[in-house]
mmCIF file of C-alpha atoms in Angstrom:
data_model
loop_
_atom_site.group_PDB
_atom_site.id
_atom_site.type_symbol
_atom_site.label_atom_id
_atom_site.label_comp_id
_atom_site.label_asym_id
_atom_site.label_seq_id
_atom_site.Cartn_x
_atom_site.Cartn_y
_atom_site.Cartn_z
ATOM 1 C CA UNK A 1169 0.000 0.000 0.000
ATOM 2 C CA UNK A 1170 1.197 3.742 -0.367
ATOM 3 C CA UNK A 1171 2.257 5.305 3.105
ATOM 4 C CA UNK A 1172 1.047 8.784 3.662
ATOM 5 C CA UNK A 1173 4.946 10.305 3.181
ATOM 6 C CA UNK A 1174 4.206 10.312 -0.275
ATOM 7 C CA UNK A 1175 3.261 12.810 -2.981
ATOM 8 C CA UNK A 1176 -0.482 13.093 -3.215
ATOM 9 C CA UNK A 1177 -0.032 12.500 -7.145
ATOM 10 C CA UNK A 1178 2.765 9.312 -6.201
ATOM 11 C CA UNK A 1179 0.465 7.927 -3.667
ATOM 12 C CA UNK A 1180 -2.614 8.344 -6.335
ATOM 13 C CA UNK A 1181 -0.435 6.278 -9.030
ATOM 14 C CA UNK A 1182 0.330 3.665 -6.785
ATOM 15 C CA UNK A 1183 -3.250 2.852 -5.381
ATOM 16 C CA UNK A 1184 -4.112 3.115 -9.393
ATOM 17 C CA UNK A 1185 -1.605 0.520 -10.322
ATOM 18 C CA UNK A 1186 -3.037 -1.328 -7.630
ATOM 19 C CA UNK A 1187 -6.677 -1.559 -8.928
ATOM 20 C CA UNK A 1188 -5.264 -1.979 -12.327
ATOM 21 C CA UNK A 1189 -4.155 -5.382 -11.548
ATOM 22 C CA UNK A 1190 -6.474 -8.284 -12.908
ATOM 23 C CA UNK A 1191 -8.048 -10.358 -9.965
ATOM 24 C CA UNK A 1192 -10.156 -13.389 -9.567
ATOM 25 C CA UNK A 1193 -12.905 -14.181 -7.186
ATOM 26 C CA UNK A 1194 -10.137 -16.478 -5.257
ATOM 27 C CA UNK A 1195 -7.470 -14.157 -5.088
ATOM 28 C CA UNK A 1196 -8.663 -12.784 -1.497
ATOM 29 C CA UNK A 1197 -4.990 -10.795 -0.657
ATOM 30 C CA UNK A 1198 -5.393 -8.488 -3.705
ATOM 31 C CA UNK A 1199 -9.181 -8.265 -3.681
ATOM 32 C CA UNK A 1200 -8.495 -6.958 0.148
ATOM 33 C CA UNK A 1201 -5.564 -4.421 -1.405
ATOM 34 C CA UNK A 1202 -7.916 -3.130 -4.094
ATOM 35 C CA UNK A 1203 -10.383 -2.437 -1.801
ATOM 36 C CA UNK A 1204 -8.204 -0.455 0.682
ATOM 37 C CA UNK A 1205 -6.839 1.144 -2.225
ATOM 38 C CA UNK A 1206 -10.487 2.316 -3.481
ATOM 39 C CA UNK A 1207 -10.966 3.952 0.487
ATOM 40 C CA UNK A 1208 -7.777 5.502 -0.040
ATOM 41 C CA UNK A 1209 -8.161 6.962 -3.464
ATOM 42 C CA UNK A 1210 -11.577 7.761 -2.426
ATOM 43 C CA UNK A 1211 -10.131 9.796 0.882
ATOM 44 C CA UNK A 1212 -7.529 11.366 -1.270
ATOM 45 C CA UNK A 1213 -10.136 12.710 -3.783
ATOM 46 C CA UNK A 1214 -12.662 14.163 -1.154
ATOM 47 C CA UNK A 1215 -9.238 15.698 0.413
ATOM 48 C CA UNK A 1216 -8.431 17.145 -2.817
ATOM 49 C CA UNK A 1217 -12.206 18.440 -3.334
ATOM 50 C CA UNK A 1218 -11.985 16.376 -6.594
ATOM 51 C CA UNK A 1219 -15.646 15.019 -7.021
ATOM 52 C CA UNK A 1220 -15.080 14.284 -10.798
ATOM 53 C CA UNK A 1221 -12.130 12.069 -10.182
ATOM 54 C CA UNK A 1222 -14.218 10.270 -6.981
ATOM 55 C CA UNK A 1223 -17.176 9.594 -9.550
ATOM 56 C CA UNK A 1224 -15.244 8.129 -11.823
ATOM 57 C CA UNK A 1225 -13.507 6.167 -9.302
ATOM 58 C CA UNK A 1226 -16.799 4.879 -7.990
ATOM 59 C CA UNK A 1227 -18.012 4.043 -12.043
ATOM 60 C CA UNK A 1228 -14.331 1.889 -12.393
ATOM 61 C CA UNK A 1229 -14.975 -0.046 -9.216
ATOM 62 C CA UNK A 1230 -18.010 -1.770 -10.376
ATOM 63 C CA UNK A 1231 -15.706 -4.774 -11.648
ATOM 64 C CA UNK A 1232 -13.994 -5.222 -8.178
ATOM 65 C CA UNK A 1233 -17.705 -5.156 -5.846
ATOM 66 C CA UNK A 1234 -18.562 -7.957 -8.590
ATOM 67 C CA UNK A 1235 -16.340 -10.171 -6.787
ATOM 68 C CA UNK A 1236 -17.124 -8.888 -3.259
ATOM 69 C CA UNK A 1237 -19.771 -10.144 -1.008
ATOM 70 C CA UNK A 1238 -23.334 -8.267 -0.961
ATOM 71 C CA UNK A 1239 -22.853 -6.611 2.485
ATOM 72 C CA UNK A 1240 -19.197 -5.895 1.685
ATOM 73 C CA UNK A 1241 -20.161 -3.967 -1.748
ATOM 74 C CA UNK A 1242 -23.057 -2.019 -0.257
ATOM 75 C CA UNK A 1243 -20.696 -0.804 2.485
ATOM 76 C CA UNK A 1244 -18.123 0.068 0.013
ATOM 77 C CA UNK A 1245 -20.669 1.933 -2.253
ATOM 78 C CA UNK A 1246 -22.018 3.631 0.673
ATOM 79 C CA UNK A 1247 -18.727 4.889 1.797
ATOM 80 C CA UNK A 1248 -17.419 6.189 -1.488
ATOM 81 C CA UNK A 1249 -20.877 8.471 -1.982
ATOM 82 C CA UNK A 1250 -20.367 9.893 1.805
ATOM 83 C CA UNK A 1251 -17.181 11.196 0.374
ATOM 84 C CA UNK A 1252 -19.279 13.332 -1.522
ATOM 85 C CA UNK A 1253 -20.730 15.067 1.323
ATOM 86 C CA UNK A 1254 -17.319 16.722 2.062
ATOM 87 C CA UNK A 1255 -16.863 18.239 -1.528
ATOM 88 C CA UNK A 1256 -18.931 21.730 -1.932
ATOM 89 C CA UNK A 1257 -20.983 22.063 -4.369
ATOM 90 C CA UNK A 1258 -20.804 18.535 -5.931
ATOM 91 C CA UNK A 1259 -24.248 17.554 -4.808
ATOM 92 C CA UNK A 1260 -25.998 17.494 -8.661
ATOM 93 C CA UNK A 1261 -22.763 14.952 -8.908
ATOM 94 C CA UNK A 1262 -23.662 13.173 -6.312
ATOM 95 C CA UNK A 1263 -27.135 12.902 -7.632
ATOM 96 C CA UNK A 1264 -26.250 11.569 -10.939
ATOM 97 C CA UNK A 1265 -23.968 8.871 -9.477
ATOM 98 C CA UNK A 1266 -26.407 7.633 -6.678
ATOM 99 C CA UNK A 1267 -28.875 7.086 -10.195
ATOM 100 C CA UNK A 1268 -26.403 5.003 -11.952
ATOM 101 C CA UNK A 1269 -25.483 3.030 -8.904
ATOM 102 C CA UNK A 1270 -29.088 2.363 -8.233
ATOM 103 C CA UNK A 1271 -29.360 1.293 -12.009
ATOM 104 C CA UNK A 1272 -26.546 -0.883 -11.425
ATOM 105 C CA UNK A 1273 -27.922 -2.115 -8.145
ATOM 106 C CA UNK A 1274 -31.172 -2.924 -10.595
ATOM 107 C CA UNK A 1275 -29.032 -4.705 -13.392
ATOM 108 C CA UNK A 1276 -27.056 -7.032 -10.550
ATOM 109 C CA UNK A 1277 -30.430 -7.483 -8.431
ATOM 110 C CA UNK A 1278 -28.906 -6.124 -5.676
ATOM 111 C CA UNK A 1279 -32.614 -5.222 -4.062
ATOM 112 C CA UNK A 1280 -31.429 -4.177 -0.556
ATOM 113 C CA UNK A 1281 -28.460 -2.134 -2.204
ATOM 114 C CA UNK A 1282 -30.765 -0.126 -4.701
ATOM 115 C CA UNK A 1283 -33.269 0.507 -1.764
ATOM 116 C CA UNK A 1284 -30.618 1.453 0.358
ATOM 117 C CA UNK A 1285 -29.555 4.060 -2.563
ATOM 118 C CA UNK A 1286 -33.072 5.163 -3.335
ATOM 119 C CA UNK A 1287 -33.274 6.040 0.402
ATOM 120 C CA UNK A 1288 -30.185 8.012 0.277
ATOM 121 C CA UNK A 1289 -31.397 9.283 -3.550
ATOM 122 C CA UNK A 1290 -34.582 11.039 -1.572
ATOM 123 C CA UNK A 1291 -32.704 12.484 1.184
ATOM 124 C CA UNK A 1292 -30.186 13.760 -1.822
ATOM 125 C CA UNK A 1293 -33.077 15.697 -3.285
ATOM 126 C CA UNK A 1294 -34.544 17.271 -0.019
ATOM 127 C CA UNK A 1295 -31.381 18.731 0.528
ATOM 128 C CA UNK A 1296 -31.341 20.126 -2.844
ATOM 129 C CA UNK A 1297 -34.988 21.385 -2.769
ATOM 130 C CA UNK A 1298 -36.163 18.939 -5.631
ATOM 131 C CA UNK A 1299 -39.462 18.033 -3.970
ATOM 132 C CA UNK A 1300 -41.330 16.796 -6.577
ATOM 133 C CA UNK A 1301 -38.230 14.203 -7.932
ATOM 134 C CA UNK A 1302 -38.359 13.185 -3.987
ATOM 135 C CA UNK A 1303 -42.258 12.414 -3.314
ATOM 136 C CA UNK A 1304 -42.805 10.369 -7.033
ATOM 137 C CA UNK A 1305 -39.765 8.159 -5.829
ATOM 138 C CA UNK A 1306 -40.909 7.776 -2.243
ATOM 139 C CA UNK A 1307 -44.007 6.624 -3.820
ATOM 140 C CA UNK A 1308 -42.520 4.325 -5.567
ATOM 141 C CA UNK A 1309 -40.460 2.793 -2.842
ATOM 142 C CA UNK A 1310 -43.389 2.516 -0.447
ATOM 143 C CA UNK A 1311 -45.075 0.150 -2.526
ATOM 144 C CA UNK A 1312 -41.794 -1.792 -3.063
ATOM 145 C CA UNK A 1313 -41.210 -2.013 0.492
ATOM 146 C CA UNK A 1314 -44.802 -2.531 1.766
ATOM 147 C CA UNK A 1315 -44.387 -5.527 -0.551
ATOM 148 C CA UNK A 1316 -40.963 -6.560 1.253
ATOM 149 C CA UNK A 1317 -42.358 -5.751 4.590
ATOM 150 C CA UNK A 1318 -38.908 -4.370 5.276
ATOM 151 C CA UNK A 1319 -39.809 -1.838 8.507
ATOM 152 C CA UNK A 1320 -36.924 -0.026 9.374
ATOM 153 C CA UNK A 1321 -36.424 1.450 5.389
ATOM 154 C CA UNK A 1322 -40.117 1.585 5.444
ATOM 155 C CA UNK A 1323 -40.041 4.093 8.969
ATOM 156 C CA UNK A 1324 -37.037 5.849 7.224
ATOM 157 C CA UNK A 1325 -38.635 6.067 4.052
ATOM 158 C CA UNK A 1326 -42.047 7.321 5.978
ATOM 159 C CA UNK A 1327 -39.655 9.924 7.995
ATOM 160 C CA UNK A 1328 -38.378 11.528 4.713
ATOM 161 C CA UNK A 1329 -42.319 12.498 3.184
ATOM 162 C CA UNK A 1330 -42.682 13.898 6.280
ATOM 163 C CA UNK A 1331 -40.053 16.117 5.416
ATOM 164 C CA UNK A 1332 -41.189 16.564 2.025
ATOM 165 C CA UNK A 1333 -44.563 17.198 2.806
ATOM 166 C CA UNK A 1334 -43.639 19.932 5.952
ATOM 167 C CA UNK A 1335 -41.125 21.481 3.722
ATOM 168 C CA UNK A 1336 -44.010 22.204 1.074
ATOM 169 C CA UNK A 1337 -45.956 23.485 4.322
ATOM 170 C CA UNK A 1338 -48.881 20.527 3.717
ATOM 171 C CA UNK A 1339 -48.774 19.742 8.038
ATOM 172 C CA UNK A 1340 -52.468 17.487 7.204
ATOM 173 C CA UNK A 1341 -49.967 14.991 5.113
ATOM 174 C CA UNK A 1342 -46.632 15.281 7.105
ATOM 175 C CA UNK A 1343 -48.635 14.777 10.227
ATOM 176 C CA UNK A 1344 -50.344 11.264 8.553
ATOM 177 C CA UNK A 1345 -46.530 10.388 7.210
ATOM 178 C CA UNK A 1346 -46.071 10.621 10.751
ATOM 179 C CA UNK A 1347 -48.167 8.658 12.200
ATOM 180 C CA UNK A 1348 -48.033 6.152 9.356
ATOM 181 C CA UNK A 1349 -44.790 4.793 11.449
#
């Protein structure tokens, strides 16, 4: 791995070398380096306020979670869009990546993944005022999780159109989003 006595740009090569080496579902060791080296690259970006560079990072990665367990990839995915957070101004970035990783999450039927996404996709577009985008995909989500009976998305999910609905100052629907928990 690169230590942290390094050039930003020498440490970035070196964790890039790293995930440009072909693995295998066996090869655990290297599967285990590419992943650090993905959290490091990642950290490095947000450091560097470089949310370009982290989306593509997250796009090139896809291979790699292919080989990972479920739980391990959602983690991963998770992490690498939190980076975001730190980075001004990068939330329409954000945005777009959290859709193609759902759409990914779709294509590898990762359900809990793309609900888990779709969660963090609404809360995405409360922060950013887009309150109609955020109440025609909570809709959509409700039924999918009614259908799961998943209840701890479904009380998050419920939380978040109470938002919605308070921030567009209707208090008769946030109050029965409310109580809907």
């Amino acid at each position: 791995m690169a230590d942290s006595s390094t050039t930003p740009q020498r440490s970035e090569q070196e964790l890039q070398e790293i995930l440009s080496k072909p693995a295998g579902p066996k090869d655990d060791q290297l599967l285990k380096d590419k992943e650090q080296a993905i959290t490091q690259l990642a950290t490095l970006y947000r450091t560097n306020q470089d949310a370009t560079s982290l989306a593509q990072l997250v796009h090139s990665s896809r291979p790699l979670m292919e080989h990972l367990a479920k739980a391990k990839t959602a983690k991963l995915i998770r992490t690498l869009l939190d980076d975001f957070s730190a980075i001004p101004n990068a939330s329409k970035l954000q945005i777009q990546v959290t859709k193609d990783n759902i759409e990914w999450a779709k294509a590898e039927k990762r359900i809990f993944l793309k609900q888990s996404l779709e969660t963090r996709l609404i809360a995405l577009y409360i922060d950013t005022l887009a309150y109609k985008d955020a109440l025609a995909l909570i809709n959509s989500l409700l039924r999918e999780l009614k259908k799961l009976d998943d209840k701890m998305v479904l009380t998050e999910v419920h939380l978040l159109e109470s938002r919605v609905h308070h921030a567009l100052s209707n208090m008769p629907k946030a109050k029965v989003c409310f109580r809907a928990l």
